[in-house]
Short mmCIF file of C-alpha atoms in Angstrom, two decimals:
data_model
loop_
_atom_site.label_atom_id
_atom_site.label_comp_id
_atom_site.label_asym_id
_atom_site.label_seq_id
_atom_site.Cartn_x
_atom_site.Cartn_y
_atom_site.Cartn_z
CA UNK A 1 0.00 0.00 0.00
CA UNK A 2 2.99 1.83 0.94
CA UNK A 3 4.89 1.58 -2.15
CA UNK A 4 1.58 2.35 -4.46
CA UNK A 5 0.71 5.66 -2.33
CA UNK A 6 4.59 6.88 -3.10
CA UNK A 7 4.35 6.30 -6.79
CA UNK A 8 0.91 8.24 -6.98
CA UNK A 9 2.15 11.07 -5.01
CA UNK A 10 5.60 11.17 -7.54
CA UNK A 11 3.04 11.38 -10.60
CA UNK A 12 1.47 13.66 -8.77
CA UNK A 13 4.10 16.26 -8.82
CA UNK A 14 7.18 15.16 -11.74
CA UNK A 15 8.86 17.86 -11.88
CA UNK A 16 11.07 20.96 -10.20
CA UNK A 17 12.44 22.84 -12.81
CA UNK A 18 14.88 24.75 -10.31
CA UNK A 19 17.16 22.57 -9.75
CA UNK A 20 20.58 21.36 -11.69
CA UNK A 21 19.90 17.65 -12.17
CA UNK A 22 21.65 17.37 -15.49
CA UNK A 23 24.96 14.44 -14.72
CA UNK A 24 27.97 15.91 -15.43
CA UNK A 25 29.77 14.69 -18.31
CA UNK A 26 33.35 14.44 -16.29
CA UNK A 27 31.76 11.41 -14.41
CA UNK A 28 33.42 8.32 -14.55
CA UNK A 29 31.21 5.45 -15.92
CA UNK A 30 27.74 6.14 -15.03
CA UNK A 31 26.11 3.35 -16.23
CA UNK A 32 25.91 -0.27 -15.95
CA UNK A 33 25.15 -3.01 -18.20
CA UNK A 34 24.83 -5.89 -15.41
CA UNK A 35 21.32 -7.95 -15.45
CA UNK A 36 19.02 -7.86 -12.75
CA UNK A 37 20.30 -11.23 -11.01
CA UNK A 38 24.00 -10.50 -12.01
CA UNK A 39 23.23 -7.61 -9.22
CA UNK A 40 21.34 -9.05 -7.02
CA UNK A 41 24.26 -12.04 -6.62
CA UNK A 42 27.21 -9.52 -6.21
CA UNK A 43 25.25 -7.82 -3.36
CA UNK A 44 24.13 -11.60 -1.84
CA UNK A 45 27.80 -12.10 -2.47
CA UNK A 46 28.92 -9.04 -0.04
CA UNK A 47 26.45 -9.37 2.60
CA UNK A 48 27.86 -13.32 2.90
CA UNK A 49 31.07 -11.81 4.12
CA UNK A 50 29.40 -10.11 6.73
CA UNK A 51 27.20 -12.83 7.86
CA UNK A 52 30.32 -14.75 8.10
CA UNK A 53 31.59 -12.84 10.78
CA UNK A 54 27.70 -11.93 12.62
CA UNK A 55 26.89 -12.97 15.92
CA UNK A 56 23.09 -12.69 15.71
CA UNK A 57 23.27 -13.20 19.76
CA UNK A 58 24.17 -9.38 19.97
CA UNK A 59 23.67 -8.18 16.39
CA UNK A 60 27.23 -7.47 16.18
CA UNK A 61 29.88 -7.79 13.11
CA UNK A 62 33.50 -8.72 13.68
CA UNK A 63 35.34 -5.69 13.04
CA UNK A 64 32.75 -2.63 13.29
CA UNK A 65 30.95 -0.45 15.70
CA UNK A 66 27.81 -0.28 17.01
CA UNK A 67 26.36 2.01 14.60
CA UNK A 68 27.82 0.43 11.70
CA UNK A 69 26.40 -2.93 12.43
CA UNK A 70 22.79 -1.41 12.24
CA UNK A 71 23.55 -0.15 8.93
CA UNK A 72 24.26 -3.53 7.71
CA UNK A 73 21.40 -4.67 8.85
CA UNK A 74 19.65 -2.36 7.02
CA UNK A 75 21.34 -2.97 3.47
CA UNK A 76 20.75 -6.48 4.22
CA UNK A 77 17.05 -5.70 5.08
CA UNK A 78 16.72 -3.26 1.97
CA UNK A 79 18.02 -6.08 -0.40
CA UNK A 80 15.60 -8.51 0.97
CA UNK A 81 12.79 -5.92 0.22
CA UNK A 82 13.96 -4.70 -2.97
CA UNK A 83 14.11 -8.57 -4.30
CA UNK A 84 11.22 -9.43 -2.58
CA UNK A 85 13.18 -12.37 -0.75
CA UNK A 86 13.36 -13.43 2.74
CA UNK A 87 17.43 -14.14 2.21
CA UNK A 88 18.24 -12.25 5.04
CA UNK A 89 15.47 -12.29 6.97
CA UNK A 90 16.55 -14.44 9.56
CA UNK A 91 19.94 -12.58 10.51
CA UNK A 92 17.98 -9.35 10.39
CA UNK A 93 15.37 -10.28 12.66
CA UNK A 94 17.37 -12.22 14.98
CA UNK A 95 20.00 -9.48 15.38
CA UNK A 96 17.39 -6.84 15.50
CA UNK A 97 15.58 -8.52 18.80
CA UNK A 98 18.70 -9.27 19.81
CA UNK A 99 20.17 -5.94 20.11
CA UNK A 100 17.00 -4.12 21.79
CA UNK A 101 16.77 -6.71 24.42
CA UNK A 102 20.62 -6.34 25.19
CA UNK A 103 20.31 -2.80 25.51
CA UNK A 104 17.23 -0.78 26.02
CA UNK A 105 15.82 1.51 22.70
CA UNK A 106 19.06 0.40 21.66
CA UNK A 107 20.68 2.92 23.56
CA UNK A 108 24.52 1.14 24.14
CA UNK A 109 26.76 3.92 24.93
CA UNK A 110 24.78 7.40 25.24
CA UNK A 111 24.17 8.31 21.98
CA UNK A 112 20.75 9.44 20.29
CA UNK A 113 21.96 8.67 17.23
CA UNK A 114 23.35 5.13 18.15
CA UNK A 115 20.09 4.71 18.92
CA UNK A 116 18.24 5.76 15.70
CA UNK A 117 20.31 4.13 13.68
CA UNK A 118 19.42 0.66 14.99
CA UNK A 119 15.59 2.03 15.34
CA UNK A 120 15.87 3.01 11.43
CA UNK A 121 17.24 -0.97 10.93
CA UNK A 122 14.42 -2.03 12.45
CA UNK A 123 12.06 -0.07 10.53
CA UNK A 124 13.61 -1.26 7.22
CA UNK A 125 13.46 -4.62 8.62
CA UNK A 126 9.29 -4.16 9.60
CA UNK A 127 8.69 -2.85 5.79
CA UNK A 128 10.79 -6.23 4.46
CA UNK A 129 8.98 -8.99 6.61
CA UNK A 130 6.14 -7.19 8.13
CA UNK A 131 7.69 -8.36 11.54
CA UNK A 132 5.51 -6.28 14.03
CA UNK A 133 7.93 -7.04 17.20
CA UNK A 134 10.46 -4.61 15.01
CA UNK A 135 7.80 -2.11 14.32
CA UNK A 136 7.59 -1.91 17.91
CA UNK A 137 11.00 -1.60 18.60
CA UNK A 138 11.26 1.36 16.12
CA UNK A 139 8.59 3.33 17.72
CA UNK A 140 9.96 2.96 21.30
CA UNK A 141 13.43 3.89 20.03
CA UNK A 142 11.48 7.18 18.73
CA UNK A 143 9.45 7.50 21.74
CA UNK A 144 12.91 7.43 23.63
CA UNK A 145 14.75 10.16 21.34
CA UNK A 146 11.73 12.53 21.74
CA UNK A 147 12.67 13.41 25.06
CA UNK A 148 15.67 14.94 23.31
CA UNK A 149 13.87 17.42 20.47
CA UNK A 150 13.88 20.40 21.55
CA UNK A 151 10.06 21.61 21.60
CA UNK A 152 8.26 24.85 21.04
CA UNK A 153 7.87 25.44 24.65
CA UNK A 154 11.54 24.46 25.22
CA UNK A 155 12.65 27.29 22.89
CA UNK A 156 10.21 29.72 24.52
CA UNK A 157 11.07 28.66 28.30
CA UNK A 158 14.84 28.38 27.30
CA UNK A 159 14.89 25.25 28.87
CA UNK A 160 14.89 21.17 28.35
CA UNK A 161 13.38 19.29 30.87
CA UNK A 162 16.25 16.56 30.38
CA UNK A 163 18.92 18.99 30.14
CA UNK A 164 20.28 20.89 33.28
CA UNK A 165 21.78 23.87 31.40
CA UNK A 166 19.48 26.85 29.82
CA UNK A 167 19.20 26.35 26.11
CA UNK A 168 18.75 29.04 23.30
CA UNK A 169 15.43 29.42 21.22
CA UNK A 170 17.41 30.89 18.73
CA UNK A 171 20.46 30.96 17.16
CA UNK A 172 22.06 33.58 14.33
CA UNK A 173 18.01 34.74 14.70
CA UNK A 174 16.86 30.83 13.60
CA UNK A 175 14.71 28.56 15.96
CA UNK A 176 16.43 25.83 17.90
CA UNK A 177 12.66 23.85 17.08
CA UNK A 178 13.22 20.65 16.17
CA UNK A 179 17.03 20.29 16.79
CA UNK A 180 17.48 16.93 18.81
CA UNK A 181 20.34 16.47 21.06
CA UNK A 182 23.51 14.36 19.98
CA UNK A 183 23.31 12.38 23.28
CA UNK A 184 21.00 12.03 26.55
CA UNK A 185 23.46 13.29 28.86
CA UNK A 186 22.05 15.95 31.04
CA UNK A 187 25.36 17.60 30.41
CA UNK A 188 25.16 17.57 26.61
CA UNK A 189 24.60 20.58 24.80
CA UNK A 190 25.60 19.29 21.34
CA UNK A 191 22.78 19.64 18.73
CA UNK A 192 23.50 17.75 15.41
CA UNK A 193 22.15 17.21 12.33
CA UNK A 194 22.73 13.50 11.99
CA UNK A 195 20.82 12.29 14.97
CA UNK A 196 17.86 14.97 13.74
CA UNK A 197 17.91 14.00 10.20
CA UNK A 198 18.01 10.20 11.47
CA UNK A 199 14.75 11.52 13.58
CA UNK A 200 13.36 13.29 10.47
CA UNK A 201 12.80 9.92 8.48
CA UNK A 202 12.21 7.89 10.90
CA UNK A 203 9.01 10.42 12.11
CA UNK A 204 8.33 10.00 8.19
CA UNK A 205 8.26 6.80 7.90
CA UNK A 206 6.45 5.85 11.24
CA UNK A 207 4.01 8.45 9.86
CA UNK A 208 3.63 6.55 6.23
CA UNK A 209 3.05 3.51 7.89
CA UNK A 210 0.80 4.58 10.80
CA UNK A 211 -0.69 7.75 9.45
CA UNK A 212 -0.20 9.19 13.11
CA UNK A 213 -0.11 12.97 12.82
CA UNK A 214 2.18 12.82 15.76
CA UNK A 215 4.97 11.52 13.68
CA UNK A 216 4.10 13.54 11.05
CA UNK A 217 4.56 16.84 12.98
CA UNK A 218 7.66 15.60 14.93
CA UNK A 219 8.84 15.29 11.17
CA UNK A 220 7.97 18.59 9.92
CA UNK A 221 9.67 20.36 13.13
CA UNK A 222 13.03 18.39 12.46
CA UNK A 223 12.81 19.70 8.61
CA UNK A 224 12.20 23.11 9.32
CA UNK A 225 14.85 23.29 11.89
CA UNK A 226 17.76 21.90 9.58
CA UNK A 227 16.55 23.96 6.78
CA UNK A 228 16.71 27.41 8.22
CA UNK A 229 19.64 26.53 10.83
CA UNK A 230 21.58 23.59 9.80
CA UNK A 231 22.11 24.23 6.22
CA UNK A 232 24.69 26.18 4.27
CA UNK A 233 24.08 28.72 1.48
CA UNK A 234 25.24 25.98 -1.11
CA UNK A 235 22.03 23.34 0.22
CA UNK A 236 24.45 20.94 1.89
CA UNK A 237 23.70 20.13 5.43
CA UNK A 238 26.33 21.46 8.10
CA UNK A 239 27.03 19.35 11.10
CA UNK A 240 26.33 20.73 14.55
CA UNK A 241 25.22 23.51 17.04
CA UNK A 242 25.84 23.98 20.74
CA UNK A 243 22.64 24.76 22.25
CA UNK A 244 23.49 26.48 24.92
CA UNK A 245 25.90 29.19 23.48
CA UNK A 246 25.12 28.89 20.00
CA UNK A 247 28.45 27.83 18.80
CA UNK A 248 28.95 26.05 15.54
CA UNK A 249 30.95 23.02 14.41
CA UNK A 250 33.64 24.19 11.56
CA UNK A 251 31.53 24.93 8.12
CA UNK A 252 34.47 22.82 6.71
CA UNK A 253 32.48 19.60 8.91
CA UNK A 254 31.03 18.50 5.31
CA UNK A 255 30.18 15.19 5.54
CA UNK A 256 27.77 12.42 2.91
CA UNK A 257 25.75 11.22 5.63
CA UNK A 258 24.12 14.53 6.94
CA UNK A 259 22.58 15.05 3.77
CA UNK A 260 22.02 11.47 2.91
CA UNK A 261 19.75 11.18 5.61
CA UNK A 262 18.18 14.90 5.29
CA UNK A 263 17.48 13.47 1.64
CA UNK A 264 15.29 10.22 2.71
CA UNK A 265 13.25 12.28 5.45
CA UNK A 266 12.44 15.00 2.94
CA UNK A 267 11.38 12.14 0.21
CA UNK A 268 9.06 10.37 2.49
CA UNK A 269 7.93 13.38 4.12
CA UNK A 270 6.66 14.86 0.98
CA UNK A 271 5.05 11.68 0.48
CA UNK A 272 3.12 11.99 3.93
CA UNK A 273 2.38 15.58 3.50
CA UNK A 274 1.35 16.20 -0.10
CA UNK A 275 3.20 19.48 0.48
CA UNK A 276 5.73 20.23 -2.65
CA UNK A 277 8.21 22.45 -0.47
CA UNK A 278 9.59 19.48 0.96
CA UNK A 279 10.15 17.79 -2.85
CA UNK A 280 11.75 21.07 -3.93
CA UNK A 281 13.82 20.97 -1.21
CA UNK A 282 15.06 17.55 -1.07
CA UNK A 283 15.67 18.33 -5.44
CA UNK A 284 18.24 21.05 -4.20
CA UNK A 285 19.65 18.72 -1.30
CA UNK A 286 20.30 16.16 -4.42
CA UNK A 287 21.45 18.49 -6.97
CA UNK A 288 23.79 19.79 -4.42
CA UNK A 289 25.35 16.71 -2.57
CA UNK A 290 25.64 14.77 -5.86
CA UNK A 291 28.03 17.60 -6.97
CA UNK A 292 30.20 18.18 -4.01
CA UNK A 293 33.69 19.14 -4.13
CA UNK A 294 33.88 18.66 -0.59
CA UNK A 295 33.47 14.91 -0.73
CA UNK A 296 34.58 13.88 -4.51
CA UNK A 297 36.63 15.14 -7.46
CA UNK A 298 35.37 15.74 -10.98
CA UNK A 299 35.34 11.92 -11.70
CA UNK A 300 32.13 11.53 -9.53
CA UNK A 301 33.49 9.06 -7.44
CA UNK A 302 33.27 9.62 -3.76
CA UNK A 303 36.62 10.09 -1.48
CA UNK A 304 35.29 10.53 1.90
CA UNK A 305 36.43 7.63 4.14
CA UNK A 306 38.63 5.92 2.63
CA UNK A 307 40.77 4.67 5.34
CA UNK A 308 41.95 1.42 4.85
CA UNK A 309 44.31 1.11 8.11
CA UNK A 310 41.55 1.00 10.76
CA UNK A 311 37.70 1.52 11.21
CA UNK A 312 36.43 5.05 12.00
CA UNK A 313 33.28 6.43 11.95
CA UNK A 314 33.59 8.53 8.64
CA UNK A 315 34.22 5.02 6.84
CA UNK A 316 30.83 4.86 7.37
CA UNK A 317 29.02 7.89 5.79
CA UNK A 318 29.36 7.67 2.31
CA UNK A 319 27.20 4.68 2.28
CA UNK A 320 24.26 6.51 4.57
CA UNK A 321 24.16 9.30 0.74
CA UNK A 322 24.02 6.35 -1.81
CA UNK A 323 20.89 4.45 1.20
CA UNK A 324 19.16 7.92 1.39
CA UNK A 325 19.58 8.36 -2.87
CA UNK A 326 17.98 5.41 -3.51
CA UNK A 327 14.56 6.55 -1.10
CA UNK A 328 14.48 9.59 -3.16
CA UNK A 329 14.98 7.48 -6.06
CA UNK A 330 11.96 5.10 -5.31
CA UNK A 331 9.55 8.31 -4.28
CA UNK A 332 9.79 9.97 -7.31
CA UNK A 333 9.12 8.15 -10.43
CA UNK A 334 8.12 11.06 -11.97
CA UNK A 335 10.91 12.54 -12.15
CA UNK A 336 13.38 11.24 -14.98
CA UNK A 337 15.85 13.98 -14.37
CA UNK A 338 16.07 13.09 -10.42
CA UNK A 339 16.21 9.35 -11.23
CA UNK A 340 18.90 9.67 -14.16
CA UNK A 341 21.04 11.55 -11.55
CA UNK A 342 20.60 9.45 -8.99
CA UNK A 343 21.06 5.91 -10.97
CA UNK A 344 23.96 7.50 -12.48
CA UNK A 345 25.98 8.71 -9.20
CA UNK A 346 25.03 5.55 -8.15
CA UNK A 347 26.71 3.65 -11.05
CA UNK A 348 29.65 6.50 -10.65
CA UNK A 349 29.93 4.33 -6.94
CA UNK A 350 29.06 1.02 -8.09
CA UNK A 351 31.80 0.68 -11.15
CA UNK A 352 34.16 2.29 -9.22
CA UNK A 353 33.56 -0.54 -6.66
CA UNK A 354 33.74 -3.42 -9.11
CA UNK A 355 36.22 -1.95 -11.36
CA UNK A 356 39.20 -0.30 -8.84
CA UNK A 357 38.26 -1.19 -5.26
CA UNK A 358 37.73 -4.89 -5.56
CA UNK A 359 40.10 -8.11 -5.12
CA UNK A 360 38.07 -11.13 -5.99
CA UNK A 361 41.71 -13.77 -5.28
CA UNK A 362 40.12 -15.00 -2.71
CA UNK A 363 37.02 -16.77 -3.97
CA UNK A 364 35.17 -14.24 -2.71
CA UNK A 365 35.02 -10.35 -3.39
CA UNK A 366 36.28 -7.93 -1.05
CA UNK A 367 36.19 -3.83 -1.23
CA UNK A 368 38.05 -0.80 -0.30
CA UNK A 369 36.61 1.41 1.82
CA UNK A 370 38.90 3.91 -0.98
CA UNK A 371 36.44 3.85 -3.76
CA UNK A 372 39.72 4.60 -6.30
CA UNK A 373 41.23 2.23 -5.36
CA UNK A 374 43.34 -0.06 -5.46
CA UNK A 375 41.69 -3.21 -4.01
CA UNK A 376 42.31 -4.45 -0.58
CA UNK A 377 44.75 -7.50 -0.29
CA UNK A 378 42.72 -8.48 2.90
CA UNK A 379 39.62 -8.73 4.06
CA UNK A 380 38.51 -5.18 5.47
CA UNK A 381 35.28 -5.38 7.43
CA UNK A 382 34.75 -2.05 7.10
CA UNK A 383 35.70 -1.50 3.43
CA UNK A 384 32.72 -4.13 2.90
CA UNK A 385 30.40 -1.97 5.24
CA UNK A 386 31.06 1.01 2.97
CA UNK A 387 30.53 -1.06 -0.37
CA UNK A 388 26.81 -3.15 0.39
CA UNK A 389 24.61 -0.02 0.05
CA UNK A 390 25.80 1.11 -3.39
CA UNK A 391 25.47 -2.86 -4.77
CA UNK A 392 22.31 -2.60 -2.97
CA UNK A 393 21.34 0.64 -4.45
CA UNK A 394 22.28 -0.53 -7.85
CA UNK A 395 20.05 -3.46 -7.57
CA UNK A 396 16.98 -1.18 -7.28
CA UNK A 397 17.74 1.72 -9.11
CA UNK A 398 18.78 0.52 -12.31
CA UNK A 399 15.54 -1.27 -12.82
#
């Protein structure tokens, strides 16, 4: 039902004529010639090498952090639904349960967005399997994190009830509405714009599926507050704001994943809301963070993250644009411009996966987490991290 109420809305309203969403002709490879199945195995193929190394008792991949193992989960949930398969299903689920009865709304170490990134798995993994226990465990994740937005009243009082600092309403004359807190600490003033834009989609798509006007204004406050605060003059989504003096991360704190995930809320929140703002919006966020020097060169081909020495968090990111792409990608089929831009970028990712970042010696494929290569001589847990949304992206897009 879900799926047929997104395509109506996208034929609804095709087009936004504002926007640059022409692919530039320096891109290299934007296009792929690979069969249906052929992509659908090399994805299978990746996600094995994680399952190889899953211990469904915690949810928990050899090699990666807490946050990274939820966004396995949810390639390997999105693959599953994409298909139409139940590969995965088992690993998802397990894990999933697992996770939220080992720590409570999968709160680990302190960290909202910890949190909602294992809430956002479970979601994916409810709209794969129609698994209501992870449904559930979604919405009390987001039940959790609400104590952490700060409210209209908040702003007005200059105070959050879970907070023991005063906060300001405003900052650089732009409300604090909507912003949600980094972490639960009472001591924490950090505002940022992953944890709100993770909040953002998952409000969306709790309010798709539930058609609660609760989510859907929890949504809508997030949105506003990222566009007029959190966003720089060149539509890509800064990073963070200290709510209780008003000071800024660096503007040089570009990074894939704040957009990515500003990019899926927007999609499904236009979806929800009928309201074309939000699709013009999300058109800009695209045309923008498809086309950023800050994260890729002229090739296309993204360079954030590429560390191949150790894990880190920024390893990470990259993969959270290419998830948050393909939600745009499957809300607006109307829109041939957005979809060429997207499929291509995603191609841009994909070839440069197969083609420079790959080492297939082994029997099985591994990937560079640096997407120019060359390929890894080891297995790299979180080079494969990095790699399973684009081949799961490219599975669904290029259809």
């Amino acid at each position: 039902m879900l799926a047929n109420s997104l395509v109506a809305l996208a034929l609804a309203f095709p087009f936004a004529v504002a926007q640059n969403l022409s692919v530039p002709s320096t891109w290299r490879d934007p296009s792929t010639s690979l069969s249906f199945l052929d992509r659908v195995s090399i994805a299978q193929n990746c996600v094995n090498t994680l399952t190889a190394v899953l211990d469904t008792d915690t949810g928990s991949f050899s090699g990666l952090g807490y946050w990274q193992n939820a966004n396995v989960l949810s390639a390997m949930a999105n693959l599953d639904y994409f298909t139409k398969s139940t590969t995965n299903k088992q690993a998802v689920i397990g894990s999933l349960n697992a996770a939220f009865s080992l720590y409570a709304d999968y709160d680990q170490y302190g960290y909202n967005d910890d949190a909602m990134w294992w809430a956002t798995a479970a979601y994916y993994g409810y709209r794969a399997y129609g698994n209501p226990n992870l449904l559930n465990h979604a919405i009390a994740t987001w039940q959790h994190v609400s104590n952490y937005v700060i409210t209209t009243s908040d702003a007005s009082s200059g105070k959050q009830p879970n907070k023991d600092f005063p906060i300001e309403g405003s900052c650089d004359g732009e409300t604090m509405v909507g912003g949600v807190f980094w972490r639960p600490l009472n001591d924490d003033a950090s505002v940022n714009s992953i944890t709100t834009g993770l909040y953002i989609a998952l409000s969306a798509h709790l309010a798709a599926t539930t058609r609660n006007s609760t989510y859907t204004h929890a949504a809508i406050l997030s949105a506003n507050f990222i566009k007029t605060t959190n966003m720089n003059s060149g539509d890509l989504v800064l990073d963070s704001i200290n709510a209780q003096d008003c000071t800024r991360s660096s503007s040089s704190w570009m990074f894939t994943y704040n957009s990515g995930k500003y990019i899926e809320g927007l999609s499904v929140l236009a979806f929800v809301t009928g309201d074309t703002s939000w699709t013009s919006l999300m058109l800009e966020v695209v045309a923008a963070a498809t086309k950023a020097p800050a994260w890729e060169g002229s090739d296309g081909i993204i360079t954030e993250g590429a560390d191949v020495t150790e894990d880190n968090d920024g390893v990470g990111f990259k993969a959270v644009l290419i998830r948050g792409l393909a939600e745009a990608w499957s809300c607006n089929t109307g829109n041939t411009a957005l979809r060429t831009l997207i499929r291509s970028y995603t191609d841009v990712q994909y070839n440069a996966l197969l083609d420079l970042a790959s080492n297939s010696s082994s029997g099985s494929t591994w990937y560079s987490p640096a997407w120019e290569g060359p390929g890894p001589t080891s297995f790299i847990p979180w080079g494969q991290l990095a790699a399973v949304d684009v081949l799961v992206s490219a599975v669904n897009v290029n259809n």
